CSV table of N, CA, C and O in Angstrom, one decimal:
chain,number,residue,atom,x,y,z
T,261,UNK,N,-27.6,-39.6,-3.5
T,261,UNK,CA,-27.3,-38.7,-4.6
T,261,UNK,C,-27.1,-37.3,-4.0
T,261,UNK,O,-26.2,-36.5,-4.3
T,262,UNK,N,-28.2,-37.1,-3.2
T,262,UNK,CA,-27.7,-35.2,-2.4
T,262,UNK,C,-26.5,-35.3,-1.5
T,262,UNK,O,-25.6,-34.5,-1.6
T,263,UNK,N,-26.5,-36.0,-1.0
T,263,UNK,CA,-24.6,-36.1,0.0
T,263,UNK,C,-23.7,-36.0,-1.3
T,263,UNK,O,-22.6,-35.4,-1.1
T,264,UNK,N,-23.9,-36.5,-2.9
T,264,UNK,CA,-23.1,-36.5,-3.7
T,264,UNK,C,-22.4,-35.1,-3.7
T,264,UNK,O,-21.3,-34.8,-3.3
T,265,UNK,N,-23.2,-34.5,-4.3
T,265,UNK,CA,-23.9,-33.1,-4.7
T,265,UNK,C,-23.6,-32.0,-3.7
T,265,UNK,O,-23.6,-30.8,-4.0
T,266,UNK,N,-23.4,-32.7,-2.4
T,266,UNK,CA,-23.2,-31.1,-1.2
T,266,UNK,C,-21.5,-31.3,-1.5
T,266,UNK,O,-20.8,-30.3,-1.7
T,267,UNK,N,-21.0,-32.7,-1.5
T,267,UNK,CA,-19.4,-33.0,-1.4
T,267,UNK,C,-19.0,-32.5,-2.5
T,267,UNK,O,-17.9,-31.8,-2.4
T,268,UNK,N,-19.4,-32.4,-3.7
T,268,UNK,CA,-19.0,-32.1,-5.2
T,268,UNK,C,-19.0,-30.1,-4.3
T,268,UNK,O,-18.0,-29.6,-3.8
T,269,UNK,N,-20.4,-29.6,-4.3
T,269,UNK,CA,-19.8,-28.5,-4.2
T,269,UNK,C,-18.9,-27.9,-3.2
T,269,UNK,O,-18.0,-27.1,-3.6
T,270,UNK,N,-19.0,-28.2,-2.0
T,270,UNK,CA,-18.1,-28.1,-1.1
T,270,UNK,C,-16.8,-28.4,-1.9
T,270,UNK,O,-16.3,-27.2,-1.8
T,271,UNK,N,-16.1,-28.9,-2.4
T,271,UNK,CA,-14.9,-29.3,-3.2
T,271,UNK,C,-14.7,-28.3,-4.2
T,271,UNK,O,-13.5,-28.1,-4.6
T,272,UNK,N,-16.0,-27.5,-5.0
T,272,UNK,CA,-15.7,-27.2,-5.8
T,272,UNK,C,-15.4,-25.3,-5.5
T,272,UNK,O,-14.9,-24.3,-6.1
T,273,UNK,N,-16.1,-25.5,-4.0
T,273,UNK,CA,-15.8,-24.0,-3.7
T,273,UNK,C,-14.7,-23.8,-2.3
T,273,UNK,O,-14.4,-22.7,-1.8
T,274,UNK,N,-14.3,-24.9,-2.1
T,274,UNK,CA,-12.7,-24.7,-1.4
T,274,UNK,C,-12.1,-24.6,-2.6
T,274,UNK,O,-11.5,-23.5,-2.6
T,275,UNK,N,-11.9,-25.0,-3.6
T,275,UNK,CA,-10.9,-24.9,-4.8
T,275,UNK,C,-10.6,-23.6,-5.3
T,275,UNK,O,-9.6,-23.0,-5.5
T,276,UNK,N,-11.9,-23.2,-5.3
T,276,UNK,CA,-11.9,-22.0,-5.8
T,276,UNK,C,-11.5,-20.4,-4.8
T,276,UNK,O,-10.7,-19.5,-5.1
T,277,UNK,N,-12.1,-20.7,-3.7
T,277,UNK,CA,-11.1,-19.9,-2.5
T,277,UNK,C,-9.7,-20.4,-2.6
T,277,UNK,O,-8.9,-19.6,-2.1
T,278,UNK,N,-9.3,-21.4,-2.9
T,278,UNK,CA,-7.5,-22.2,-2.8
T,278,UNK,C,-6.6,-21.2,-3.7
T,278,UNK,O,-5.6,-20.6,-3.3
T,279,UNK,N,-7.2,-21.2,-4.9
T,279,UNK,CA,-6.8,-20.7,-6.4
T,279,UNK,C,-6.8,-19.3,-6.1
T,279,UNK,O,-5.6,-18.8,-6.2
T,280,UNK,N,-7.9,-18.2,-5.7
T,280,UNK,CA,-8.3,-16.7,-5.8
T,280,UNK,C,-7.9,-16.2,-5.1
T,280,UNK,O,-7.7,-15.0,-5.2
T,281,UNK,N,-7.5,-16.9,-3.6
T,281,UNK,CA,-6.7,-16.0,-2.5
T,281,UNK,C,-5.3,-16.0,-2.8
T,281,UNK,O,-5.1,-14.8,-3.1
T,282,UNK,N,-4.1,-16.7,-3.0
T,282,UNK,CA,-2.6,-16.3,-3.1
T,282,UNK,C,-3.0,-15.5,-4.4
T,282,UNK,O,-2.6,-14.3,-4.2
T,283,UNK,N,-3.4,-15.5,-5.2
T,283,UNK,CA,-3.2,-14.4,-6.4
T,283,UNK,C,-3.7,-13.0,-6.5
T,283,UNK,O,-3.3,-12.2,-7.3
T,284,UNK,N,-4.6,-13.0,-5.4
T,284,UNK,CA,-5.0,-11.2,-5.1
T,284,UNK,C,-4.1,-10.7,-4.3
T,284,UNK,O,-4.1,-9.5,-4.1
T,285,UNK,N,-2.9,-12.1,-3.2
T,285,UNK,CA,-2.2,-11.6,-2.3
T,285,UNK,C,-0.6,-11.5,-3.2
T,285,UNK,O,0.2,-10.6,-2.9
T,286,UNK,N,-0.4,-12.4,-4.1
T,286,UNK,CA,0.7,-11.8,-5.7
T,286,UNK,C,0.3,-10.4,-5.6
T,286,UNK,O,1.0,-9.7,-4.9
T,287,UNK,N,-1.2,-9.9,-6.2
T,287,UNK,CA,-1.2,-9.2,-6.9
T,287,UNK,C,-0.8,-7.4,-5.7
T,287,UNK,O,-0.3,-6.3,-6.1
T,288,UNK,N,-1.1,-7.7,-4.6
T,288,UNK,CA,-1.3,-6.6,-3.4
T,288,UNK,C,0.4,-6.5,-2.9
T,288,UNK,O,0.9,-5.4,-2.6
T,289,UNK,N,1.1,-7.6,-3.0
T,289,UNK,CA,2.9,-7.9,-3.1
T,289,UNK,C,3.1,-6.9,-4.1
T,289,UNK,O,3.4,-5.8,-3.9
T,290,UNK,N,2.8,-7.3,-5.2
T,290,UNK,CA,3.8,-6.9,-6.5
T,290,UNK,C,3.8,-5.3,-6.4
T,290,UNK,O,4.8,-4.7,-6.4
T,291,UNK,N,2.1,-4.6,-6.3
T,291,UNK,CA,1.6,-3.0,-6.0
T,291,UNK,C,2.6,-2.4,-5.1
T,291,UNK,O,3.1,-1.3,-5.3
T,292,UNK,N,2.8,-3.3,-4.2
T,292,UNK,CA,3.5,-2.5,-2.7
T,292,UNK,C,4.6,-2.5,-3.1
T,292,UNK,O,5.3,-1.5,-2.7
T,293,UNK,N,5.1,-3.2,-3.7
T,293,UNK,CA,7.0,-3.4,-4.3
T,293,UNK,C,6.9,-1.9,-5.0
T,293,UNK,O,7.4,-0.8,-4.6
T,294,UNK,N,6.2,-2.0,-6.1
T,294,UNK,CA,6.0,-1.0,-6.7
T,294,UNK,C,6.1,0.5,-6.2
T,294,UNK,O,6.8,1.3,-6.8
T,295,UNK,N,5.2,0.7,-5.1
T,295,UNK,CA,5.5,1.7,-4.3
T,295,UNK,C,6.3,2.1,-3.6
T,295,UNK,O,6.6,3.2,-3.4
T,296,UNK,N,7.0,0.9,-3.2
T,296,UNK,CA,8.2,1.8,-2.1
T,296,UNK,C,9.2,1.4,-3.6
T,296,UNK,O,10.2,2.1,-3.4
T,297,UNK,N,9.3,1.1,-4.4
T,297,UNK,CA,10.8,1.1,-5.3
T,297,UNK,C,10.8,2.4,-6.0
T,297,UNK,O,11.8,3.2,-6.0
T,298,UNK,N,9.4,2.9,-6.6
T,298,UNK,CA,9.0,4.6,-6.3
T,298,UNK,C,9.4,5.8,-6.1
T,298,UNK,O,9.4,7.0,-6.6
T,299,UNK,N,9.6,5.3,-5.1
T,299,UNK,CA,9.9,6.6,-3.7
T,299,UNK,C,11.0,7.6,-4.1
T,299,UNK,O,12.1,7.1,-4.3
T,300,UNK,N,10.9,8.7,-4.1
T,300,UNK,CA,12.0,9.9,-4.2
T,300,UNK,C,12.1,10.9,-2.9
T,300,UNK,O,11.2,11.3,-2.1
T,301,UNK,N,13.3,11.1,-3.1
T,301,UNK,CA,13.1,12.6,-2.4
T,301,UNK,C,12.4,13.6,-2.5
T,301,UNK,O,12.3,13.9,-3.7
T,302,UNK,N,11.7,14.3,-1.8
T,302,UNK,CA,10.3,15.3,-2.0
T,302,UNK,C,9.3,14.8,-2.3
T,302,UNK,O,8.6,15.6,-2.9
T,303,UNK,N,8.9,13.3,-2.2
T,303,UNK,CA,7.3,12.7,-2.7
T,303,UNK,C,6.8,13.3,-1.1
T,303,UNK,O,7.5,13.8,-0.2
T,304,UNK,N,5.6,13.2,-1.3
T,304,UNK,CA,4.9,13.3,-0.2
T,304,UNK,C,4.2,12.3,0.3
T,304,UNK,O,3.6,11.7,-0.5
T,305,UNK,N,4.0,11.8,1.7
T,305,UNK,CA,4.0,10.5,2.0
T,305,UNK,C,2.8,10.2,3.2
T,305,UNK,O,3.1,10.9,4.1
T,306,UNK,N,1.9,9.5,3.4
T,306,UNK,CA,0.7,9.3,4.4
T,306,UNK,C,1.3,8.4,4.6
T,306,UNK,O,1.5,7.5,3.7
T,307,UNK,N,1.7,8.4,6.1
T,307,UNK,CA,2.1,6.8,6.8
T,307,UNK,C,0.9,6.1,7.1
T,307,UNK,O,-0.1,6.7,6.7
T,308,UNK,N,0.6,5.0,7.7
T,308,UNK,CA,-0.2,3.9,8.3
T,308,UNK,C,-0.8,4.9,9.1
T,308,UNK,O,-1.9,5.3,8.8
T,309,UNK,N,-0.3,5.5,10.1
T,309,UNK,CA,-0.3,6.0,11.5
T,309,UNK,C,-1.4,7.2,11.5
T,309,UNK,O,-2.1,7.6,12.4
T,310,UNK,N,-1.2,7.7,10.2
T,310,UNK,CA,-2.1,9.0,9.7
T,310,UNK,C,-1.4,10.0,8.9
T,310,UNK,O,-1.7,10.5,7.8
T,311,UNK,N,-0.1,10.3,9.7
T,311,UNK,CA,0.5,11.4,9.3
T,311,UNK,C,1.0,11.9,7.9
T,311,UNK,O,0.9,11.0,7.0
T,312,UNK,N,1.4,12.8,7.5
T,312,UNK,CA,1.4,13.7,6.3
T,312,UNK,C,2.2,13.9,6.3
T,312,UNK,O,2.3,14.7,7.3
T,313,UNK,N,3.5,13.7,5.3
T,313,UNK,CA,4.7,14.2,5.5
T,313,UNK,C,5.7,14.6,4.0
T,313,UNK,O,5.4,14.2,2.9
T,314,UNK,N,6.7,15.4,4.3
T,314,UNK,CA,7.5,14.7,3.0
T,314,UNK,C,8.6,14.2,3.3
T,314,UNK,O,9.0,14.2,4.5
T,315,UNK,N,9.2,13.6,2.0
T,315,UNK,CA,10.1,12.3,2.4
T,315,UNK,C,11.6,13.3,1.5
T,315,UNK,O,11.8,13.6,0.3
T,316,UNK,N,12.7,13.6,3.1
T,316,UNK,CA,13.7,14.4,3.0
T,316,UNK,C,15.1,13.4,2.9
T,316,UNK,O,16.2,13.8,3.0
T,317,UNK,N,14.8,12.2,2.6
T,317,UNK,CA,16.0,11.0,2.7
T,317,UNK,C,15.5,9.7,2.8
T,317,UNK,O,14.5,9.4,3.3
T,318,UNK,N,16.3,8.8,2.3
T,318,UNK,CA,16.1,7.5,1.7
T,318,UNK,C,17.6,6.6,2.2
T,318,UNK,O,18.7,6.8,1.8
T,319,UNK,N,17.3,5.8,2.9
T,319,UNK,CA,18.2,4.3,2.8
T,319,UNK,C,17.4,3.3,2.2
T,319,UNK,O,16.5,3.5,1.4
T,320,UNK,N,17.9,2.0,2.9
T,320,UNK,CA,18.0,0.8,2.5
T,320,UNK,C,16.3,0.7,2.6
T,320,UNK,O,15.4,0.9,1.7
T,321,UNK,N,16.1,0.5,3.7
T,321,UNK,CA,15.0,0.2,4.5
T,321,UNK,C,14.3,1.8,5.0
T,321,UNK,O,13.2,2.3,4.7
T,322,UNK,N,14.8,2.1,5.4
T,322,UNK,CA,14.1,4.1,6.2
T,322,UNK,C,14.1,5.0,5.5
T,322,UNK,O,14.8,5.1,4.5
T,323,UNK,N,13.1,5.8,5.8
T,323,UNK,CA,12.8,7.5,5.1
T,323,UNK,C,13.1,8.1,6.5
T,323,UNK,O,12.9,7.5,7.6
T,324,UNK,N,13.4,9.1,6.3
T,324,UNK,CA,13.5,10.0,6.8
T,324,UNK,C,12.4,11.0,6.1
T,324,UNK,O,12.5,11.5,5.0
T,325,UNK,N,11.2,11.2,7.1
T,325,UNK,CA,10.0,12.0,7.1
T,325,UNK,C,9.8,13.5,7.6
T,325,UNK,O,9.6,13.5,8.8
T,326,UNK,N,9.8,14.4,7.1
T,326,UNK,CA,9.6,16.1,7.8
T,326,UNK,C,8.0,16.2,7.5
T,326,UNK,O,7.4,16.2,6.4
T,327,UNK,N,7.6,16.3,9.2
T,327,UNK,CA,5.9,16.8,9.4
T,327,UNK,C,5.8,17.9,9.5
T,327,UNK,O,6.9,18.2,10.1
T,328,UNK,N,5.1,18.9,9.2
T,328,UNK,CA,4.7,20.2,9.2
T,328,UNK,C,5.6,21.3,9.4
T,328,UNK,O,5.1,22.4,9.1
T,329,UNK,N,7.0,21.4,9.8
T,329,UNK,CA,7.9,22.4,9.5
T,329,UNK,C,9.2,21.5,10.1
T,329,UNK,O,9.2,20.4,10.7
T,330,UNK,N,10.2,22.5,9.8
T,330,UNK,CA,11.6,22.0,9.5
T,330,UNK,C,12.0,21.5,11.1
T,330,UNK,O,13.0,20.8,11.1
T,331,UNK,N,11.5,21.7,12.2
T,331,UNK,CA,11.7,21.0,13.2
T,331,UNK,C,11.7,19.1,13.6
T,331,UNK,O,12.6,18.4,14.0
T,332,UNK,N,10.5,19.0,13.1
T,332,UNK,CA,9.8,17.7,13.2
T,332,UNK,C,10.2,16.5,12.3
T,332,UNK,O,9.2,16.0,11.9
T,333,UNK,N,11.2,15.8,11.9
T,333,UNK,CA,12.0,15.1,10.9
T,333,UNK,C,11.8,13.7,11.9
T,333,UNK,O,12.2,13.8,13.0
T,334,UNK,N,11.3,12.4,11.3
T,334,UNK,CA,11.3,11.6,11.8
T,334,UNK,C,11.6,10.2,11.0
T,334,UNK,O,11.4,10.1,9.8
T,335,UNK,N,12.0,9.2,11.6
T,335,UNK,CA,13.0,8.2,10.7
T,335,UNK,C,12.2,7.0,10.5
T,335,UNK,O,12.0,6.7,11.7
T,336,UNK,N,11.7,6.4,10.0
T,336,UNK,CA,10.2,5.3,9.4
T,336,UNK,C,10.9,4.2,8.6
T,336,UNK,O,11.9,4.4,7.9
T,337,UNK,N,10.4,3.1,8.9
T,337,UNK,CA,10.3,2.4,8.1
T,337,UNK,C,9.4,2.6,7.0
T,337,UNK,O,8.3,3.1,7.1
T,338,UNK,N,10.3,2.2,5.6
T,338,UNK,CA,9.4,2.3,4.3
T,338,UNK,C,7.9,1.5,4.3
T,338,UNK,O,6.9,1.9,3.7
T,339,UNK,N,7.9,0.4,5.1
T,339,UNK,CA,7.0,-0.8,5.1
T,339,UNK,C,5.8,0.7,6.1
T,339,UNK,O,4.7,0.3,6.3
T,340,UNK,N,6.0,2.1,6.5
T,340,UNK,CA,5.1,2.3,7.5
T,340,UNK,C,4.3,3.3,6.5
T,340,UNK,O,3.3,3.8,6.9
T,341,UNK,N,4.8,3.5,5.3
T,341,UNK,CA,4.3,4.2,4.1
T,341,UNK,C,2.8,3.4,3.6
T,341,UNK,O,2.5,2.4,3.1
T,342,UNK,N,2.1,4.4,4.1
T,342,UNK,CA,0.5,3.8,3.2
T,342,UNK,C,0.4,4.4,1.4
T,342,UNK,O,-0.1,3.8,0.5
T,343,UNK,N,0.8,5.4,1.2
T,343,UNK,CA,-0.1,6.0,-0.2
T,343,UNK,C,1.7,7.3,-0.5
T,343,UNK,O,2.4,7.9,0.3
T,344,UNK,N,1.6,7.2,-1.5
T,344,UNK,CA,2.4,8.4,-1.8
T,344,UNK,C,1.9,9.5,-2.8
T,344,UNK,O,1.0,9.3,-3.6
T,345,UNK,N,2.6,10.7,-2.6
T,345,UNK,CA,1.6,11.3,-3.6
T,345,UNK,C,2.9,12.1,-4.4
T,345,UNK,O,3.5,13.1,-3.8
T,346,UNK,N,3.4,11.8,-5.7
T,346,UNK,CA,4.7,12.7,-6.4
T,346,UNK,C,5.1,13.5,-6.2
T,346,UNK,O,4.7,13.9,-7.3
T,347,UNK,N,5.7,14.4,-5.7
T,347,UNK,CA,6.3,15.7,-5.8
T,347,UNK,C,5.8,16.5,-7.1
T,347,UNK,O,5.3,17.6,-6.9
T,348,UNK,N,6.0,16.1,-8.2
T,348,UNK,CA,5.8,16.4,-9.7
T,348,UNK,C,4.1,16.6,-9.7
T,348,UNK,O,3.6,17.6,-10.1
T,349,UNK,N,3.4,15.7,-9.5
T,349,UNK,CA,2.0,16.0,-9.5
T,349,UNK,C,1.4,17.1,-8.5
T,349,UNK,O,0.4,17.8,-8.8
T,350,UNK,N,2.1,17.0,-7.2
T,350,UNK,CA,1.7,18.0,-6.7
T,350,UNK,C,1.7,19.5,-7.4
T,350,UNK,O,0.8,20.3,-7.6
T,351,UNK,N,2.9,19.4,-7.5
T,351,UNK,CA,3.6,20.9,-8.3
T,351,UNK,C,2.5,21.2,-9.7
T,351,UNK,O,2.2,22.2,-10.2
T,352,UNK,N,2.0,19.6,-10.0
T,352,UNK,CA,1.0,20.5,-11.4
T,352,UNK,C,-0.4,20.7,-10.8
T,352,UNK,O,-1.3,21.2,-11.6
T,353,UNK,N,-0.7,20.3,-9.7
T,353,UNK,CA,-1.8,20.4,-8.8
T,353,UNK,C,-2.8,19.4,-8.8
T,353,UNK,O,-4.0,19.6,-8.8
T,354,UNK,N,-2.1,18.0,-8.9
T,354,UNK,CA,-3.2,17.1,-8.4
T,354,UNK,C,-3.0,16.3,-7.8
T,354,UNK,O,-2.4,15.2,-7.9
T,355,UNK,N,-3.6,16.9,-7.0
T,355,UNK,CA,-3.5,16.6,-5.2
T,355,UNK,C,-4.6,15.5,-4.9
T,355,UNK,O,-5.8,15.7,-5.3
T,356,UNK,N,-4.2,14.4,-4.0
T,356,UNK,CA,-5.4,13.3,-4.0
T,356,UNK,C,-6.1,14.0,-2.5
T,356,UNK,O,-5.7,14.8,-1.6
T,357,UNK,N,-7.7,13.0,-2.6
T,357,UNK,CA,-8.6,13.6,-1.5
T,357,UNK,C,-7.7,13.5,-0.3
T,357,UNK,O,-7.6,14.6,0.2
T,358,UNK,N,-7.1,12.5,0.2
T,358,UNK,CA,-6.2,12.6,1.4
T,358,UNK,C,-5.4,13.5,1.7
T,358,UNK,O,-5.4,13.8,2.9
T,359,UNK,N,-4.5,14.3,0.9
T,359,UNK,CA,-4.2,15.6,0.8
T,359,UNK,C,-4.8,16.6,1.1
T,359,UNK,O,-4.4,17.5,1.8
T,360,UNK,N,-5.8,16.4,0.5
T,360,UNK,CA,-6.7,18.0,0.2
T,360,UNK,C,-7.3,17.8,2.1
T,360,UNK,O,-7.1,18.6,2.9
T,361,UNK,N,-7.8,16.7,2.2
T,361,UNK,CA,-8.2,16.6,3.7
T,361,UNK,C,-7.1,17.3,4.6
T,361,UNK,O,-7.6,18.1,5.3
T,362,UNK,N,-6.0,17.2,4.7
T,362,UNK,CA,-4.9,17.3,5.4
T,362,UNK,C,-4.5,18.2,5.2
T,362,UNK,O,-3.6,18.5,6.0
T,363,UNK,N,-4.8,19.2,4.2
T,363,UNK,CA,-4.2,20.6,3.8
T,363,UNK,C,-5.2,21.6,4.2
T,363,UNK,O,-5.0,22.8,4.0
């Protein structure tokens, strides 16, 4: 009867990791679509990498990124975009802690 009871739960808690992992990884897909479909000219942009930028152009796949003055313009994959922060929110001044760190 306990070997029953270890196999029942064993069974009952692979199932349950089976079911909860693809749908938090739906749910982490769908956010990220979200994000880069988003994206404008003048958002401001934290890549993976660290950096702080704004975003001066847009194709298919690439931004085109300007870091700290008009020299520095660099070409990214969208996929290298962690966090964006609006253009429009900036401008009404709410700026996220990542920002404020960086500023």
């Amino acid at each position: 009867m306990n070997n029953t009871f270890l196999i029942i739960y064993v069974v009952v808690f692979v199932a349950i990791i089976w079911f909860f992992g693809p749908m938090s990884q739906k749910k982490e897909k769908k956010k990220r679509e979200a994000l880069m479909s988003g994206l404008s000219v003048g958002d401001y942009v934290l890549t993976t990498s660290g950096m702080y930028g704004q975003i001066i152009d847009i194709t298919n796949d690439m931004v085109i990124i300007e870091f700290g003055g008009k020299n520095c313009r660099i070409p990214m994959l969208k996929a290298a975009i962690a966090s964006v922060e609006k253009a429009d929110a900036l401008a009404k001044g709410e700026v996220s802690e990542e920002a404020k760190k960086e500023g």
